[in-house]
Coordinates of C-alpha atoms in Angstrom, one line a residue:
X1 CA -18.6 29.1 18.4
X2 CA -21.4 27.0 16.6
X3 CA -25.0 27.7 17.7
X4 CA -26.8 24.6 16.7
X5 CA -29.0 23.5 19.2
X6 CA -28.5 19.6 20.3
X7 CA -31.0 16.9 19.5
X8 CA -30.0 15.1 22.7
X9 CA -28.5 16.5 26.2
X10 CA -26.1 13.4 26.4
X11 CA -23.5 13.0 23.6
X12 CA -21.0 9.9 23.8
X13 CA -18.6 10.5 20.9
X14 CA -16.6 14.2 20.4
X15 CA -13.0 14.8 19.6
X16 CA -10.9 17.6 20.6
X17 CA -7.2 19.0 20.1
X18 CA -5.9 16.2 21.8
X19 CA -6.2 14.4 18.8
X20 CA -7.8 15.3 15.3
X21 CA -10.5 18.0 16.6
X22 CA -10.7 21.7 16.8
X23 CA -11.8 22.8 20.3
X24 CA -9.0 22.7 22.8
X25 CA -10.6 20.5 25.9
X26 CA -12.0 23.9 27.6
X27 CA -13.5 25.5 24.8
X28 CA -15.4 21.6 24.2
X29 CA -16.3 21.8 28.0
X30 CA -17.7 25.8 27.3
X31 CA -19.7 25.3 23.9
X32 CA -20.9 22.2 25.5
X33 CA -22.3 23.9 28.8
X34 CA -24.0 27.2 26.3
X35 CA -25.5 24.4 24.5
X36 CA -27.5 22.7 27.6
X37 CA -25.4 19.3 27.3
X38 CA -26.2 17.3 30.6
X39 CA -23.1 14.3 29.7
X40 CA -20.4 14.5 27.1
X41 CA -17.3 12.7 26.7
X42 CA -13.0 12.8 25.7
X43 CA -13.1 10.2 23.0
X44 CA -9.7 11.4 21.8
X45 CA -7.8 9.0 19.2
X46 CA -5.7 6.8 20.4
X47 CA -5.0 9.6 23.0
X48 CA -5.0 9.0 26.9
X49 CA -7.2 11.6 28.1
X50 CA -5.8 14.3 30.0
X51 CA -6.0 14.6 34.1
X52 CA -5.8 18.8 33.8
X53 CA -6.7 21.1 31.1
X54 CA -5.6 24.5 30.9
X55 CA -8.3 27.0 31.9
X56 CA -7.6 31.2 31.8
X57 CA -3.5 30.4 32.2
X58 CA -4.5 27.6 35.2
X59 CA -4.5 23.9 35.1
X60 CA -7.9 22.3 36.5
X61 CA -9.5 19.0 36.8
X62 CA -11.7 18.7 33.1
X63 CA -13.9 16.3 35.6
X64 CA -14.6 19.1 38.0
X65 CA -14.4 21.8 35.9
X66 CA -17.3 20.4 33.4
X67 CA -19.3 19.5 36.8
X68 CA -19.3 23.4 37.8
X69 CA -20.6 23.9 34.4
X70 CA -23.4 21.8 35.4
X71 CA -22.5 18.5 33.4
X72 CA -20.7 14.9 33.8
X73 CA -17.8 14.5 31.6
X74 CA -16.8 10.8 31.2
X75 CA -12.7 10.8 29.8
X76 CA -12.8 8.0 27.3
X77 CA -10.8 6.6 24.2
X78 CA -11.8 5.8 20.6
X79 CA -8.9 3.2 19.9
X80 CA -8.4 2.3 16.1
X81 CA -8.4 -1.5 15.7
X82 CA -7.9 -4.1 13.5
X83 CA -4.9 -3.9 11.1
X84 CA -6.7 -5.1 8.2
X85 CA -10.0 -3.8 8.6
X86 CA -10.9 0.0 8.3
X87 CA -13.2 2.0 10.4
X88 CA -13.1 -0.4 13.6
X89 CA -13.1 1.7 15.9
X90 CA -13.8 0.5 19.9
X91 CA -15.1 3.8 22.4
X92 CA -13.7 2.5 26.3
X93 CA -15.4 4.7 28.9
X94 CA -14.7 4.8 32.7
X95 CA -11.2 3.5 32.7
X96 CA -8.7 3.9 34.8
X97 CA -6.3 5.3 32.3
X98 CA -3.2 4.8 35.0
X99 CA -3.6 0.7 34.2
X100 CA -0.1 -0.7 33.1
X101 CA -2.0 -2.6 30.1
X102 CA -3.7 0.8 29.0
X103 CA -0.3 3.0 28.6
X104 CA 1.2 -0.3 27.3
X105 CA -1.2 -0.6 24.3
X106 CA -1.1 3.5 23.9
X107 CA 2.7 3.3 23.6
X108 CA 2.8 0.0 21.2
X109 CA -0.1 2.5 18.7
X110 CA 2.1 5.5 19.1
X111 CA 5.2 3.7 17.4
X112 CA 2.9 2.3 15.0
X113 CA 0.9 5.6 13.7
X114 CA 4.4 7.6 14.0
X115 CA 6.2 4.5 11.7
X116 CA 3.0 4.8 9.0
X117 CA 2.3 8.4 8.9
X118 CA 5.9 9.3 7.9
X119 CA 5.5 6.4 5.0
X120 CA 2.3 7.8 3.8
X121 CA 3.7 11.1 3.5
X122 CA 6.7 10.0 1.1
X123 CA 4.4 7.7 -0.8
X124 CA 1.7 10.7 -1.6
X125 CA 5.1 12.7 -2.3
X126 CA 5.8 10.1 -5.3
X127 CA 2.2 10.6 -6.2
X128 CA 2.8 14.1 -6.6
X129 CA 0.9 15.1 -3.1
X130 CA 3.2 17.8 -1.4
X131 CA 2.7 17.7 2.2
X132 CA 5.3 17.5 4.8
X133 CA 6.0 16.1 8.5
X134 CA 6.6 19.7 9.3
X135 CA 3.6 20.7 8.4
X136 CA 1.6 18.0 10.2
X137 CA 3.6 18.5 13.1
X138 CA 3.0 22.4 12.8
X139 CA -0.6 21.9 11.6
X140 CA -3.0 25.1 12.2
X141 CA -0.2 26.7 14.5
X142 CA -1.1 24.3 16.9
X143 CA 2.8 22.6 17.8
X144 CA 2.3 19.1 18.6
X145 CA 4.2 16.2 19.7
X146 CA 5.2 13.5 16.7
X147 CA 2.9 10.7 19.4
X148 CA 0.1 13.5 19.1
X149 CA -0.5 13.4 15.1
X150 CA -3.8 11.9 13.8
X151 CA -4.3 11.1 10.7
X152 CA -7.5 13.1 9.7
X153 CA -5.0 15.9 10.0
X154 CA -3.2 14.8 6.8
X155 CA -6.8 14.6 5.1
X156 CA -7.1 18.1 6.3
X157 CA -4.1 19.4 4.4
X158 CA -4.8 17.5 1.2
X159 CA -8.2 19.3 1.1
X160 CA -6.8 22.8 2.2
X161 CA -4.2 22.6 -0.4
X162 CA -6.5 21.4 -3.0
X163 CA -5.9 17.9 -3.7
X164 CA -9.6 17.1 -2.3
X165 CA -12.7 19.2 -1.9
X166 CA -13.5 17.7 1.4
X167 CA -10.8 15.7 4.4
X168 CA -13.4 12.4 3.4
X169 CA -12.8 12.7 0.4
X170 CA -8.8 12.6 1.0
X171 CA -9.7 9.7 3.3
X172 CA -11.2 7.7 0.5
X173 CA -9.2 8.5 -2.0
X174 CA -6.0 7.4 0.6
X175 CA -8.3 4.4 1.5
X176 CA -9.3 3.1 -2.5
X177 CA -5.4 3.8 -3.9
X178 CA -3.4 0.6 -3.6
X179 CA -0.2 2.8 -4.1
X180 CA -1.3 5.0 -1.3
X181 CA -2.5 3.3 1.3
X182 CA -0.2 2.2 4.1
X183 CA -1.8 -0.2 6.4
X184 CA -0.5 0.3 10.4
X185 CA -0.4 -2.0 12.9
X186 CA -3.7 -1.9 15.0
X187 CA -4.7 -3.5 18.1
X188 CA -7.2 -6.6 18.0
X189 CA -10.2 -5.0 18.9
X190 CA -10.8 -8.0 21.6
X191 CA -7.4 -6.8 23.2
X192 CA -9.2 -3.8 23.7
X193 CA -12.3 -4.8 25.1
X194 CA -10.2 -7.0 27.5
X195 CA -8.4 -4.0 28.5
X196 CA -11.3 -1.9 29.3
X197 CA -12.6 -4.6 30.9
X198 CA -9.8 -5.2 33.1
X199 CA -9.3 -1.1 34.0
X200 CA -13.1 -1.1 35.1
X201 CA -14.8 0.6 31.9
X202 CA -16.9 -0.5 29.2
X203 CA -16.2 -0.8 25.5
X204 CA -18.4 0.1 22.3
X205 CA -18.0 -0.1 18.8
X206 CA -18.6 2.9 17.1
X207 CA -19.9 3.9 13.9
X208 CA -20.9 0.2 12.9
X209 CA -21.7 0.9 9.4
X210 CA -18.7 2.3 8.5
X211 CA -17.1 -0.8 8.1
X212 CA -17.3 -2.7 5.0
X213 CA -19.8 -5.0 4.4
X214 CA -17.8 -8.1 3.8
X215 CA -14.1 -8.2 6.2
X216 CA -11.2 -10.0 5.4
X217 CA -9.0 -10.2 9.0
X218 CA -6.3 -12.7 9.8
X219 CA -9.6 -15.2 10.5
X220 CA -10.4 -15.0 6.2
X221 CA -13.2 -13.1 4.8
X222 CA -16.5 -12.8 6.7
X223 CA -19.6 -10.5 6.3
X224 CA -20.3 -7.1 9.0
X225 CA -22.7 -8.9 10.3
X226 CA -20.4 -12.0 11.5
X227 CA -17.4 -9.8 12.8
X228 CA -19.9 -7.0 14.7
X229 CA -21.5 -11.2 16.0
X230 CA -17.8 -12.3 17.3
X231 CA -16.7 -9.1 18.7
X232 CA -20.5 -9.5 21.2
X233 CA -19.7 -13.1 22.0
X234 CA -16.2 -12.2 22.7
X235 CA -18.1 -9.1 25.7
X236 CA -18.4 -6.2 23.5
X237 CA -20.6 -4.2 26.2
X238 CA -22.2 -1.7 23.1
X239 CA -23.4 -0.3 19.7
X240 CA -23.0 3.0 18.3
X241 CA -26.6 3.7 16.8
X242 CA -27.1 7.6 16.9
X243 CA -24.0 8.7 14.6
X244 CA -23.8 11.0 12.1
X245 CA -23.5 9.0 9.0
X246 CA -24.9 11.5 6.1
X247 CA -21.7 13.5 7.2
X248 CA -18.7 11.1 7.2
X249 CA -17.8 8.7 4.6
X250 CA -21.0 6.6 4.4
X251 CA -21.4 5.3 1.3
X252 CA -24.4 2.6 1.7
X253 CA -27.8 2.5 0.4
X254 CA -29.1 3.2 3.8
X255 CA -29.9 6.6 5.6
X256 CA -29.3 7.6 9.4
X257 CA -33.0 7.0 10.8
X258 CA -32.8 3.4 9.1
X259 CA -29.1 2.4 10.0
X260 CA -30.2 3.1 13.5
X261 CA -33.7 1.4 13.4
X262 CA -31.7 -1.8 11.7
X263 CA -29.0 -1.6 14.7
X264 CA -31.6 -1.1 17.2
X265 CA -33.6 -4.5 15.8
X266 CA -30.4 -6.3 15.6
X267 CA -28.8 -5.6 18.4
X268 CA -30.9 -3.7 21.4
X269 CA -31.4 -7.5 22.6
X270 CA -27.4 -8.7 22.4
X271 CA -25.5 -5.9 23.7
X272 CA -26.0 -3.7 27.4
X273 CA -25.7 -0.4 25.8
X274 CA -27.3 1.4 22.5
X275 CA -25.0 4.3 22.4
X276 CA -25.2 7.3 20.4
X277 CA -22.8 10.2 19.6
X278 CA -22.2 13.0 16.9
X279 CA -18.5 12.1 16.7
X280 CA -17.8 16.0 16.9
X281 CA -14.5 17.6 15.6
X282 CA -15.6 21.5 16.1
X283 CA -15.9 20.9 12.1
X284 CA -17.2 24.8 12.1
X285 CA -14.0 26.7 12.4
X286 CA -12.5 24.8 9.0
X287 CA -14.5 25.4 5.6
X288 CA -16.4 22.0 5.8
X289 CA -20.2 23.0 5.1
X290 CA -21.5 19.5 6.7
X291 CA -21.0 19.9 10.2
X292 CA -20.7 17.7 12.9
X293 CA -22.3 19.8 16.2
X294 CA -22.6 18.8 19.7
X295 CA -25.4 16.9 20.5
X296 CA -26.5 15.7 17.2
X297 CA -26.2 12.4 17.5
X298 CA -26.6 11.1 20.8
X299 CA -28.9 9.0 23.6
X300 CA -31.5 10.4 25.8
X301 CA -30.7 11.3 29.3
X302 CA -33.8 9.1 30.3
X303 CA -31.8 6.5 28.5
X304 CA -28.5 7.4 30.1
X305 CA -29.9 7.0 33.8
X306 CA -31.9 4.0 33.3
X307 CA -28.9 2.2 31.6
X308 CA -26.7 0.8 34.7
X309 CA -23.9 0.6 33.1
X310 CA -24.0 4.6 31.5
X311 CA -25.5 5.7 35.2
X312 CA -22.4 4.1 37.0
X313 CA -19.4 5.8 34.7

C-alpha cells in the first residue's frame, strides 16, 4: 500500500473499484485507517454506493466497518453533468441512495455511458487505437458489469499499450480530437442538486478549475465564472477548493495554493461548504509517477465539525 502521510485527517473526494479506482472498498477503508484518516468518503462515478463490502470472504456494513476502524465514512456520488461541458462534475453526500429519483437518474447515465463507450471504442479503432469492449470489460482481471465501466479505464489502456505516456494525457488527447470525441448524454447538473436535495444530502462541485474558462451549454456561451454563479443561485450547497490540480489535467496559469486562495475569496461567502478532497484512485499500484494519496487534498477536521452541514452527514 502507499505510505504517504495525509495533509488533512478528513478527505471528501476518493474513488475505488466501484468505478475507475484501484482499491477495492476494503482495502480504501484499511489504507485509510493505517494512515490516521478521521472522515473519508465513496465518491464512486456515477456508481450508487454499495450497502455491503466484502471483508475476509464476509459481507459487512462499509459504514460500520470503517467506524470500528475508528473513522466516519460518508457513501457519496460524483455524478458527470452537463452534456456539453467537460469536467462538471457535482459530489452528493448523505443521500438516501434508495430514493426513486436517485436509481432513476443512475439508470438513465448507465444507458448513456454504455451507448458512448462502445462508439468511442470503434471510432479510436478507425484512428488506428486497438482497444476492445472485452478488454474494458475484462480490465486488470477485475470482471465487471458493461453498467460498471468508467471511462478513465479506456485512458488507462491507451497509456498501457502505448498510445499515451500518461491516462491524462489519453484524456486530452480524446477530449482535443474532433474525430474522437463522442459526447454522452449527461445530467443537468441542477437535476442533480435537486436530487440530492430532495434525498436529504448536499451537493458540491468538484474540481472547479477543471472546467474551461469560457462554457458553451444549451443557454450559449458564458465564462466559468457565470456558470459556477448560476449553479449557487440555482442551491449549489459547495466548492471543491483543496484538489489536486498539479496532478490531473490542469492546464491554467494558476498553481494549487492560488486556485484555492482565489476559490476561497470568491466563494467562502456564497456557498455553505469549502470542501476539499485528493480525488484518490490508489494511482500507486499502476506506473503513474504523480500520485494521488489519501489525504492530500482535503479540509480540516476543525473545519469538518464546525461546518453544520459536514457535522450532520
Amino acid at each position: 500500500m502507499m505510505t504517504t502521510q495525509p495533509n488533512y485527517i478528513v478527505d471528501l473526494h476518493s474513488h475505488t473499484t466501484r468505478s475507475d479506482g484501484g482499491d477495492t472498498p476494503q482495502e480504501f477503508i484499511s489504507n485509510a485507517a493505517t494512515l490516521g484518516m478521521k472522515v473519508i468518503v465513496f465518491t464512486d462515478h456515477d456508481v450508487l454506493p454499495p450497502d455491503q463490502i466484502e471483508v475476509n470472504g464476509v459481507m459487512v456494513d462499509p459504514v460500520l466497518y470503517a467506524r470500528k476502524k475508528g473513522m466516519k465514512l460518508i457513501p457519496g456520488i460524483e455524478f458527470s453533468c452537463e452534456t456539453q461541458v467537460e469536467d462538471v462534475h457535482i459530489v452528493v453526500l448523505g443521500c438516501d441512495y434508495s430514493n426513486p429519483k436517485i436509481i432513476e437518474m443512475y439508470q438513465k447515465i448507465v444507458k448513456s455511458k454504455i451507448f458512448s463507450y462502445q462508439k468511442l471504442l470503434d471510432i479510436l479503432a478507425d484512428n488506428g487505437y486497438d482497444i476492445t469492449w472485452d478488454e474494458v470489460l475484462n480490465y486488470d482481471d477485475i470482471p465487471r458489469k458493461a453498467e460498471d465501466v468508467q471511462k478513465k479505464i479506456i485512458f488507462n489502456l491507451m497509456a498501457e499499450k502505448g498510445y499515451t505516456k500518461t491516462w491524462s494525457e489519453a484524456k486530452l488527447l480524446i477530449r482535443n480530437n474532433p474525430d474522437c470525441s463522442v459526447k454522452r448524454e449527461k445530467p443537468d447538473p441542477v437535476d442533480i442538486i435537486n436530487i440530492a436535495h430532495e434525498s436529504g444530502g448536499i451537493a458540491i462541485l468538484a474540481h472547479p478549475y477543471l472546467i474551461d474558462e469560457t462554457v458553451t451549454t444549451n443557454e450559449g456561451a458564458m465564462t466559468r465564472a457565470d456558470y459556477i454563479d448560476k449553479l449557487i443561485d440555482l442551491g449549489l450547497d459547495g466548492i471543491e477548493a483543496c484538489y489536486t490540480y498539479d496532478k490531473t489535467t490542469y492546464n491554467g496559469p494558476y498553481t494549487k495554493a492560488e486556485i484555492i486562495a482565489k476559490i476561497k475569496a470568491d466563494y467562502q461567502d456564497r456557498v455553505k461548504i469549502i470542501s476539499g478532497g485528493s480525488d484518490y484512485h490508489a494511482d500507486y499500484k499502476k506506473t503513474d509517477k504523480n500520485v494521488r494519496n489519501i489525504g492530500e487534498c482535503g479540509v480540516t477536521l476543525e473545519y469538518f465539525n464546525s461546518n453544520e452541514l459536514l457535522r450532520n452527514l
